């Protein structure tokens, strides 16, 4: 029988650290965007979904950028699902990531299992890590739940055994979802039932991609003759599969630069994707037809891709690629989910072996893999398993609780009275972050903070904004109202709310920072610099100690202030901010890069170059960011960028990407 048990997984890793206490008000820094010319040439249905309510902000979430690069042994709560054939390791505290899928008869790990836990800036809200299977919901990119806890519990599976349920409230789109994982007796396949519900009275945009990391020395096989290629030049075009520009692109190391290949699986064809080694062994993923998209992401063999691989894992341990499955053809699209509707599907993951290395004529390769898959797991069995799960188990009440997620779902159920069978969000999960919002819900009054410190997170959904607008106009409620108005696009009213709050606020720096961002976005950089300088002065006068909360706030505001002051040439003021950062903060790689920028602005190119020579690691370097290379061009014009700083993802004028 299948067993579900708790374990502790110990890995060398860097803690995720505290969240950034400043609300993320700037437009989303998303690399997966298209230029207008490319968008105009898309098929109508794809263009419609690309343009359907793309995400502009990660509010109400906060940015997770409190991690570093120093690793020590970390004990991670894990849940193991095991039968006689498979052992599955799940990390409920890290987005429900499947860290390992081990096939016991062959003694093979079917996934790329990262030997370290190294957060990096790839999620929509920052911290993310590579390896395993992740469940991406929300909007284009890696989910904000990548390094967040999910609720987890035991549930009875369709065959009467045990099943693991993961569930949470996805806050970018305000949608509850669940992921049910089980191993039928004697099965070589992990079954995963997924359901996303829209309890609202209006349609909602939905994004889902299951990302599966596999060793990159594989050939990726998928029943498609063409794919949509997306590179970091932000263009989308169709290319043939498997060969493009004379190179077999189904082998990840045959590409030079990072790239996405979104495969066009013909309508009516079974949905699957496999990654097989040179002996024909590997992993296959298949699903019911609703999960229509299939994708390959490659880092490629170029220096930038290799550097990213080292950055995300441990040098010398082998690289990875990602095979993926999603609701749309590409990850640039969002699918409409009708009011009070739901999407559900079933995925299956397991071993697959062919009779020989997956080479030869492409259609013969795909036909053999599909034939082997049909023998191991018939398509009809997947459809039947989905129906059995949905009708008998998806609504079942969870039993023994194995992990606890956030209290945001419980708060939404208190507000709405919605009933969501199968995914209870108990009042017991409400915590400090939800407390003032519950008071607003119960009394109509948003409480002022009882102790000095950065404001808590802001809820920005229309219902909460309406409550803030009718609450007594005190500084903290006006602050949160301004953030909600800003998120809704009412920027002028947001500024008025923050300015009203300033008149009576005991703590001015959060409001001044919001006004500074508004000035920057409104094209007033000098005024923004003034407000940033005043905000940082007020923060330094207010901070009470060197605890984690104050260090995080000082670092976040100081980084923004130095950048804004340098942008208008106020180098002395930028240096003054720098000098008041905590010593531990100034030693971080991201701030050593900032100091190199400051030194360059002061005209001391020798010292700026020395910062590069001494070495630094910018822990939260953003996917696609080129700031290090740009500064290097200023500091050392004409010299090649050192390999340790080469994270470039675009091919430029070079061919063969």
XYZ file of C-alpha atoms in Angstrom:
657
model
C 0.000 0.000 0.000
C 1.028 3.585 -0.546
C 2.572 5.278 2.503
C 2.670 8.981 3.268
C 5.048 10.150 5.994
C 6.880 13.203 7.226
C 10.650 13.427 6.902
C 13.378 16.062 7.157
C 15.491 16.750 4.079
C 18.868 18.325 4.895
C 20.611 20.264 2.130
C 23.363 22.858 1.928
C 21.433 26.042 1.302
C 20.891 29.747 1.782
C 17.832 30.741 3.839
C 15.132 32.632 1.951
C 15.365 35.424 4.533
C 12.946 38.260 5.334
C 10.607 39.787 2.782
C 11.195 43.289 1.462
C 8.939 45.554 3.571
C 8.363 48.086 0.754
C 5.252 47.536 -1.402
C 6.245 46.601 -4.993
C 4.672 49.516 -6.877
C 6.734 49.606 -10.057
C 5.682 47.846 -13.264
C 6.491 44.157 -13.316
C 10.039 43.397 -14.436
C 9.101 40.586 -16.774
C 11.383 39.345 -19.543
C 8.659 37.376 -21.337
C 7.122 40.250 -23.272
C 6.640 40.716 -26.995
C 7.344 43.681 -29.216
C 4.332 45.073 -31.074
C 5.439 43.787 -34.475
C 5.639 40.213 -33.185
C 2.260 40.483 -31.452
C 0.589 41.733 -34.642
C 1.640 38.582 -36.502
C 0.246 36.030 -34.027
C -2.812 33.835 -34.652
C -5.938 35.602 -33.433
C -6.670 33.234 -30.537
C -3.081 33.413 -29.291
C -2.961 37.206 -29.641
C -6.199 37.468 -27.679
C -4.820 35.378 -24.818
C -1.472 37.207 -24.868
C -3.398 40.446 -24.418
C -5.846 39.105 -21.835
C -5.202 40.901 -18.541
C -1.413 40.488 -18.345
C -0.028 41.078 -14.888
C 1.315 44.587 -14.240
C 2.271 44.291 -10.572
C 2.903 41.627 -7.947
C 0.778 43.419 -5.347
C -0.573 42.311 -2.887
C 2.504 40.088 -2.573
C 5.813 41.360 -1.243
C 9.215 40.897 -2.852
C 11.352 38.104 -1.396
C 14.923 39.378 -1.688
C 16.320 38.713 1.775
C 18.514 35.771 0.750
C 22.250 35.596 0.156
C 24.785 33.181 -1.280
C 26.308 31.810 1.949
C 25.199 28.203 2.416
C 24.943 26.076 5.513
C 23.014 22.858 6.243
C 19.259 23.544 6.136
C 16.628 21.186 7.551
C 13.585 21.234 5.252
C 10.233 19.708 6.171
C 9.427 17.034 3.592
C 6.526 14.699 2.896
C 7.324 11.352 1.291
C 4.792 9.400 -0.789
C 5.974 5.868 -1.458
C 4.759 2.596 -2.935
C 6.685 -0.463 -4.087
C 7.761 1.268 -7.308
C 8.235 4.993 -6.631
C 9.388 7.284 -3.841
C 8.258 10.899 -4.137
C 9.648 13.694 -1.943
C 7.570 16.871 -1.626
C 8.538 20.165 0.070
C 5.302 21.745 1.353
C 7.128 24.766 2.768
C 8.599 25.620 -0.633
C 5.585 25.807 -2.915
C 4.873 22.076 -2.751
C 7.899 21.386 -4.950
C 8.459 17.718 -5.833
C 12.165 17.536 -5.042
C 12.657 13.907 -6.052
C 10.902 11.196 -8.083
C 12.889 8.011 -7.529
C 12.091 4.825 -9.472
C 13.014 1.978 -7.154
C 13.213 -1.016 -9.577
C 15.698 0.769 -11.857
C 17.317 2.750 -9.027
C 17.006 5.910 -11.149
C 16.212 9.472 -10.134
C 13.805 10.617 -12.850
C 14.158 14.349 -12.183
C 17.044 16.765 -11.932
C 17.526 16.854 -8.173
C 19.359 19.996 -7.133
C 22.013 19.143 -4.511
C 21.639 22.619 -2.927
C 18.884 25.079 -2.091
C 19.975 28.378 -3.626
C 17.319 31.082 -3.934
C 17.659 33.326 -6.979
C 15.618 36.135 -8.517
C 13.434 34.214 -10.953
C 9.995 34.166 -9.330
C 7.546 36.966 -10.027
C 8.291 38.219 -6.516
C 11.932 37.237 -6.290
C 13.081 34.086 -4.514
C 12.952 30.855 -6.529
C 15.162 27.778 -6.764
C 15.815 25.209 -9.461
C 15.151 21.483 -9.620
C 12.251 19.036 -9.303
C 8.645 19.705 -10.316
C 7.062 23.059 -9.490
C 3.448 24.166 -9.783
C 3.260 27.581 -11.432
C 0.011 29.488 -11.048
C -0.721 33.207 -11.296
C 0.844 34.891 -14.300
C 3.678 34.600 -16.794
C 6.744 33.558 -14.827
C 7.535 31.490 -11.757
C 4.834 31.626 -9.099
C 5.013 33.932 -6.082
C 4.566 30.743 -4.026
C 7.934 29.302 -5.126
C 9.397 29.749 -1.636
C 6.163 29.974 0.355
C 4.363 27.335 2.441
C 1.262 25.520 1.198
C -1.406 23.767 3.238
C -0.979 19.990 3.143
C -3.022 17.058 4.426
C -3.850 13.402 3.895
C -6.914 12.555 1.804
C -8.319 9.235 0.622
C -7.225 8.475 -2.955
C -9.532 7.088 -5.672
C -8.207 3.552 -5.079
C -8.825 3.776 -1.329
C -5.204 4.419 -0.429
C -3.654 7.647 0.825
C -3.278 10.831 -1.180
C -1.417 14.077 -0.411
C -3.380 17.285 -0.930
C -1.653 20.642 -1.314
C -3.724 23.820 -1.488
C -3.453 27.586 -1.152
C -4.990 30.919 -2.116
C -3.154 32.411 -5.113
C -3.195 36.138 -4.383
C -2.237 37.692 -7.732
C -5.500 36.469 -9.266
C -7.399 35.779 -6.014
C -8.018 32.129 -6.885
C -7.912 28.987 -4.722
C -6.226 25.891 -6.134
C -5.349 22.358 -5.097
C -2.804 19.754 -6.162
C -3.548 16.131 -5.199
C -0.702 13.606 -5.494
C -1.066 9.836 -5.193
C 0.564 6.564 -6.165
C -1.873 3.819 -7.093
C -0.811 0.431 -5.743
C 2.062 -1.076 -7.766
C 2.025 1.913 -10.142
C 5.124 3.244 -11.879
C 3.360 6.597 -12.255
C 2.723 9.476 -9.896
C -0.793 10.823 -10.463
C -1.421 14.528 -9.928
C -4.936 15.948 -9.928
C -5.076 19.750 -10.225
C -8.050 22.047 -9.776
C -8.224 25.847 -10.061
C -11.506 27.502 -9.038
C -12.931 30.937 -9.679
C -15.476 31.706 -6.938
C -15.907 35.305 -8.139
C -18.838 36.762 -10.057
C -16.568 37.816 -12.922
C -14.258 35.840 -15.232
C -10.611 35.537 -14.179
C -7.367 35.074 -16.121
C -5.642 31.783 -15.304
C -2.052 30.751 -15.883
C -0.673 27.283 -15.134
C 2.546 25.555 -16.083
C 3.993 22.468 -14.419
C 7.785 22.834 -14.698
C 9.856 19.655 -14.618
C 13.623 19.881 -14.267
C 15.523 17.045 -15.984
C 19.243 16.469 -16.595
C 20.232 18.413 -19.702
C 22.086 15.498 -21.331
C 18.757 14.204 -22.633
C 16.797 14.302 -25.849
C 13.355 15.815 -25.430
C 10.674 13.993 -27.408
C 7.207 15.438 -27.973
C 4.547 14.736 -30.641
C 5.025 17.986 -32.559
C 6.514 19.018 -35.903
C 6.857 22.712 -35.087
C 7.292 24.983 -32.096
C 7.041 28.619 -31.124
C 10.556 29.827 -30.305
C 10.954 32.588 -27.720
C 14.388 34.058 -27.052
C 15.430 36.909 -24.833
C 15.260 39.269 -27.812
C 11.498 39.204 -26.965
C 10.393 37.762 -30.278
C 8.135 34.754 -30.897
C 8.329 32.808 -34.138
C 7.593 29.314 -35.405
C 10.463 26.902 -36.069
C 10.506 23.275 -37.244
C 11.022 20.386 -34.830
C 13.476 18.774 -34.241
C 15.963 20.533 -36.568
C 16.267 24.301 -36.849
C 19.104 26.074 -38.668
C 20.665 22.661 -39.249
C 20.810 21.779 -35.558
C 18.727 19.326 -33.526
C 17.169 21.642 -30.936
C 15.560 18.819 -28.949
C 18.982 18.282 -27.380
C 19.391 21.132 -24.852
C 23.147 21.517 -25.226
C 22.839 22.053 -28.990
C 21.542 25.588 -28.391
C 23.973 28.344 -27.511
C 21.656 30.729 -25.680
C 18.735 30.306 -23.298
C 15.478 29.811 -25.163
C 11.913 28.525 -24.884
C 10.359 26.085 -27.367
C 6.560 25.917 -27.082
C 5.473 22.868 -29.044
C 2.404 22.727 -31.294
C 0.899 19.374 -30.361
C -1.831 18.715 -32.975
C -5.439 18.727 -31.821
C -6.583 15.217 -30.999
C -3.053 13.952 -30.352
C -2.262 12.626 -26.901
C -0.571 15.233 -24.675
C 2.856 14.110 -23.476
C 6.537 15.049 -23.325
C 9.561 12.885 -22.493
C 13.253 13.400 -21.724
C 15.352 10.331 -22.590
C 19.062 9.577 -22.232
C 21.272 7.982 -24.875
C 20.078 4.500 -23.865
C 16.399 5.422 -24.307
C 15.611 5.663 -20.570
C 14.099 8.651 -18.832
C 10.976 10.460 -17.667
C 7.642 10.927 -19.387
C 4.848 13.331 -18.415
C 1.333 13.033 -19.809
C -2.032 14.537 -18.973
C -5.665 14.872 -19.864
C -6.262 17.146 -22.835
C -7.082 20.381 -20.997
C -3.372 20.792 -20.217
C -2.609 21.370 -23.882
C 0.790 23.124 -23.919
C 4.214 21.480 -23.889
C 7.532 23.281 -23.684
C 11.283 22.860 -23.504
C 13.458 25.485 -21.807
C 17.211 25.307 -22.376
C 20.047 27.243 -20.808
C 22.241 26.345 -23.762
C 25.976 25.855 -24.038
C 27.070 29.508 -24.176
C 28.981 31.215 -21.357
C 25.920 33.054 -19.996
C 23.838 29.896 -19.763
C 26.653 27.939 -18.156
C 27.158 30.724 -15.602
C 23.467 30.668 -14.698
C 23.651 26.895 -14.242
C 26.567 27.293 -11.812
C 24.698 30.115 -10.066
C 21.554 28.062 -9.440
C 23.185 24.830 -8.361
C 26.637 23.516 -7.471
C 29.471 23.744 -10.028
C 30.466 20.340 -11.334
C 27.174 18.589 -10.541
C 25.649 18.665 -14.026
C 23.161 21.035 -15.559
C 19.454 20.799 -16.215
C 16.755 21.704 -18.707
C 13.018 22.042 -18.123
C 10.200 20.200 -19.809
C 6.853 21.779 -19.046
C 3.090 21.442 -19.479
C 0.560 24.275 -19.429
C -2.982 25.426 -20.078
C -2.075 27.482 -23.156
C 0.265 27.007 -26.104
C 2.771 29.528 -24.719
C 3.603 31.074 -21.371
C 2.772 34.540 -22.659
C -0.951 33.719 -22.590
C -3.618 33.731 -19.891
C -6.771 31.636 -20.233
C -10.227 32.916 -19.320
C -11.959 31.044 -16.488
C -15.629 31.900 -16.282
C -17.316 33.185 -13.137
C -17.920 30.445 -10.562
C -16.196 27.981 -12.880
C -13.230 25.663 -12.507
C -10.459 24.030 -14.487
C -9.340 20.517 -13.587
C -7.011 17.993 -15.156
C -4.831 15.020 -14.304
C -1.098 14.646 -14.895
C 1.008 11.505 -14.660
C 4.790 11.249 -14.218
C 6.820 8.083 -14.535
C 9.687 6.167 -16.161
C 9.769 5.340 -19.854
C 12.152 3.168 -21.839
C 12.487 2.707 -25.586
C 14.249 -0.120 -27.357
C 17.239 2.030 -28.316
C 18.676 5.543 -28.295
C 15.965 8.024 -29.416
C 17.477 8.748 -32.833
C 16.369 8.431 -36.422
C 13.475 9.919 -38.359
C 11.485 12.203 -36.044
C 8.044 10.741 -36.625
C 9.401 7.242 -35.970
C 10.941 8.418 -32.695
C 7.740 10.077 -31.499
C 5.630 7.104 -32.607
C 7.767 4.669 -30.650
C 7.709 6.791 -27.497
C 3.945 7.159 -27.777
C 3.579 3.413 -28.281
C 5.694 2.696 -25.222
C 3.680 5.201 -23.211
C 0.441 3.552 -24.334
C 1.764 0.206 -23.113
C 2.852 1.619 -19.754
C -0.131 3.925 -19.190
C -3.000 3.915 -21.709
C -4.595 7.264 -22.509
C -7.994 5.936 -21.454
C -6.608 5.101 -18.006
C -5.502 8.704 -17.500
C -8.937 9.999 -18.504
C -10.643 7.475 -16.206
C -8.357 8.358 -13.292
C -9.202 12.035 -13.739
C -12.918 11.318 -13.715
C -12.664 9.080 -10.651
C -10.595 11.644 -8.748
C -12.823 14.577 -9.662
C -16.108 12.865 -8.810
C -15.100 10.977 -5.674
C -12.067 12.681 -4.094
C -11.518 16.288 -5.155
C -14.173 17.620 -2.754
C -13.279 15.274 0.115
C -12.415 16.932 3.412
C -8.698 16.759 4.208
C -7.752 14.591 7.137
C -4.478 14.650 9.085
C -2.863 18.070 8.513
C 0.770 17.789 7.518
C 1.672 21.452 6.868
C 0.107 24.891 7.175
C 0.125 27.634 4.549
C -0.956 31.262 4.837
C -4.025 32.819 6.427
C -5.048 34.815 3.355
C -7.539 32.220 2.149
C -9.221 32.166 5.564
C -9.546 35.952 5.435
C -11.190 35.790 2.001
C -13.683 33.187 3.183
C -14.559 35.375 6.166
C -15.178 38.265 3.790
C -17.252 36.339 1.249
C -18.764 33.335 3.020
C -17.752 31.133 0.085
C -17.834 27.355 0.511
C -14.947 25.549 -1.138
C -15.270 21.789 -0.587
C -11.925 20.058 -0.400
C -9.877 23.166 0.366
C -10.752 24.470 3.826
C -9.091 27.696 4.878
C -9.543 27.520 8.630
C -9.737 30.600 10.846
C -6.954 29.054 12.921
C -4.538 29.947 10.097
C -5.157 33.696 10.503
C -2.026 35.425 11.778
C -0.461 38.783 12.488
C -0.484 39.863 8.821
C -4.245 39.308 8.532
C -5.197 40.803 11.938
C -5.708 44.469 10.920
C -7.649 43.438 7.839
C -9.970 41.289 9.883
C -10.551 44.270 12.162
C -11.367 46.389 9.108
C -13.776 43.681 7.959
C -15.454 43.386 11.361
C -15.568 47.048 12.420
C -15.007 49.142 9.305
C -11.982 50.733 10.971
C -8.345 50.004 10.061
C -6.245 50.044 13.256
C -3.116 52.096 13.639
C 0.056 50.135 14.412
C 0.707 49.409 18.065
C 4.480 49.570 17.707
C 6.834 51.473 15.451
C 7.891 49.627 12.322
C 7.307 49.246 8.593
C 3.618 48.944 7.620
C 2.310 45.457 6.963
C 1.214 44.194 3.540
C -1.589 45.934 1.635
C -4.649 44.206 0.189
C -5.507 45.733 -3.180
C -8.564 43.818 -4.443
C -11.586 46.054 -5.183
C -13.587 44.869 -2.163
C -10.778 45.743 0.231
C -10.150 49.057 -1.511
C -13.820 49.930 -1.068
C -13.575 49.204 2.665
C -10.483 51.394 2.984
C -12.263 54.242 1.224
C -15.076 54.221 3.801
C -12.820 53.665 6.841
C -11.921 56.603 9.108
C -9.174 58.600 7.378
C -6.170 57.980 9.599
C -2.528 57.816 8.442
C -2.187 54.041 8.144
C -5.530 53.497 6.400
C -4.675 56.354 3.996
C -1.292 54.744 3.307
C -2.897 51.396 2.437
C -5.665 53.109 0.462
C -3.056 54.911 -1.618
C -1.262 51.640 -2.417
C -4.575 50.032 -3.431
C -5.495 53.040 -5.577
C -2.080 52.998 -7.206
C -2.525 49.316 -8.023
C -5.918 50.081 -9.589
C -4.335 52.709 -11.850
C -5.773 55.731 -10.031
C -2.397 57.349 -9.472
C -3.557 60.903 -8.863
C -5.894 59.793 -6.103
C -3.168 57.601 -4.609
C -0.872 60.618 -4.343
C -3.649 62.620 -2.660
C -4.191 59.814 -0.133
C -0.479 59.704 0.759
C -0.260 63.494 1.001
C -3.260 63.588 3.357
C -1.658 60.919 5.513
C 1.597 62.892 5.765
C -0.138 65.700 7.631
C -0.690 63.538 10.731
C 1.580 60.517 10.254
C 3.937 59.724 13.148
C 6.044 57.756 10.641
C 6.658 59.629 7.385
C 9.167 57.495 5.523
C 6.716 54.875 4.135
C 4.577 57.671 2.665
C 7.535 59.651 1.330
C 8.839 56.519 -0.358
C 5.469 55.930 -2.055
C 5.429 59.540 -3.241
C 9.003 59.163 -4.513
C 7.998 56.157 -6.618
C 5.048 58.158 -7.949
C 7.415 60.984 -8.897
C 9.763 58.585 -10.686
C 6.948 56.947 -12.614
C 5.499 60.381 -13.398
C 8.732 61.686 -14.904
C 9.897 63.885 -12.011
C 13.290 62.408 -11.038
C 14.559 65.474 -9.124
C 11.505 65.552 -6.878
C 11.734 61.794 -6.453
C 15.345 62.162 -5.300
C 14.314 64.822 -2.765
C 11.639 62.565 -1.337
C 13.904 59.547 -1.229
C 16.515 61.518 0.695
C 13.877 62.767 3.145
C 12.412 59.267 3.521
C 15.805 57.774 4.342
C 16.525 60.544 6.869
C 13.202 59.831 8.589
C 13.808 56.078 8.622
C 17.226 56.496 10.211
C 15.730 58.758 12.887
C 12.944 56.283 13.603
C 14.646 52.882 13.571
C 14.913 51.497 17.069
C 17.468 48.708 16.818
C 19.413 46.514 14.412
C 16.881 43.704 14.284
C 16.005 41.878 11.084
C 12.966 44.068 10.324
C 14.864 47.359 10.526
C 17.902 46.063 8.653
C 15.653 44.866 5.826
C 13.791 48.188 5.668
C 17.012 50.237 5.716
C 18.560 48.086 2.989
C 15.498 48.212 0.738
C 14.931 51.957 1.043
C 18.652 52.750 0.930
C 19.137 50.826 -2.296
C 16.279 52.672 -3.971
C 17.449 56.037 -2.606
C 21.049 55.670 -3.798
C 19.844 54.644 -7.261
C 17.428 57.601 -7.491
C 20.037 60.102 -6.296
C 22.663 58.826 -8.728
C 20.129 59.084 -11.552
C 20.023 62.883 -11.099
C 23.742 63.300 -10.411
C 23.479 63.921 -6.663
C 26.514 61.882 -5.806
C 27.254 63.391 -2.372
C 23.711 62.729 -1.180
C 23.960 59.154 -2.498
C 27.196 58.677 -0.571
C 25.490 59.981 2.581
C 22.788 57.331 2.257
C 25.393 54.659 1.605
C 27.325 55.607 4.755
C 24.248 55.070 6.954
C 23.478 51.556 5.739
C 24.217 48.785 8.194
C 27.733 47.397 7.911
C 26.374 43.912 7.195
C 24.270 45.343 4.371
C 27.215 47.120 2.747
C 29.080 43.807 2.652
C 26.411 42.069 0.546
C 27.187 41.535 -3.126
C 24.215 43.557 -4.349
C 25.436 46.547 -2.346
C 29.039 46.084 -3.414
C 27.788 46.438 -6.987
C 25.886 49.547 -5.889
C 29.086 50.924 -4.346
C 30.937 50.276 -7.606
C 28.270 52.346 -9.366
C 28.691 55.055 -6.742
C 32.475 55.043 -7.138
C 32.127 55.314 -10.907
C 29.765 58.267 -10.476
C 32.371 59.885 -8.201
C 34.913 59.459 -10.999
C 37.059 56.934 -9.145
C 37.292 54.304 -11.867
C 40.297 52.678 -10.214
C 38.309 51.934 -7.064
C 35.285 50.834 -9.099
C 37.475 48.443 -11.080
C 38.980 47.191 -7.811
C 35.476 46.214 -6.643
C 35.194 43.973 -9.696
C 38.657 42.549 -9.169
C 37.876 41.776 -5.514
C 34.760 39.948 -6.642
C 31.133 40.154 -5.601
C 27.998 38.091 -6.083
C 24.690 39.894 -6.562
C 22.392 37.377 -4.895
C 19.198 38.814 -6.392
C 20.469 39.370 -9.936
C 17.346 39.335 -12.104
C 16.842 36.931 -14.997
C 17.808 38.827 -18.143
C 19.415 41.718 -16.232
C 22.456 43.311 -17.871
C 23.385 45.911 -15.241
C 26.720 44.277 -14.352
C 27.841 44.204 -17.970
C 26.763 47.798 -18.519
C 28.771 49.007 -15.521
C 31.767 46.971 -16.649
C 31.710 48.789 -19.989
C 31.978 52.069 -18.066
C 34.696 50.883 -15.703
C 36.781 48.858 -18.184
C 35.799 49.935 -21.731
C 36.844 47.494 -24.410
C 37.822 44.712 -22.007
C 35.925 41.414 -22.112
C 33.426 40.887 -19.316
C 34.902 38.506 -16.700
C 33.330 35.056 -16.893
C 32.125 35.207 -13.274
C 29.931 38.202 -14.223
C 28.719 36.919 -17.604
C 24.995 36.224 -17.202
C 24.032 37.436 -20.681
C 21.017 35.659 -22.135
C 20.593 37.400 -25.517
C 22.367 36.232 -28.674
C 22.791 39.730 -30.064
C 24.050 39.583 -33.626
C 25.479 36.096 -33.277
C 23.871 33.241 -35.128
C 22.926 29.756 -33.947
C 20.894 30.652 -30.879
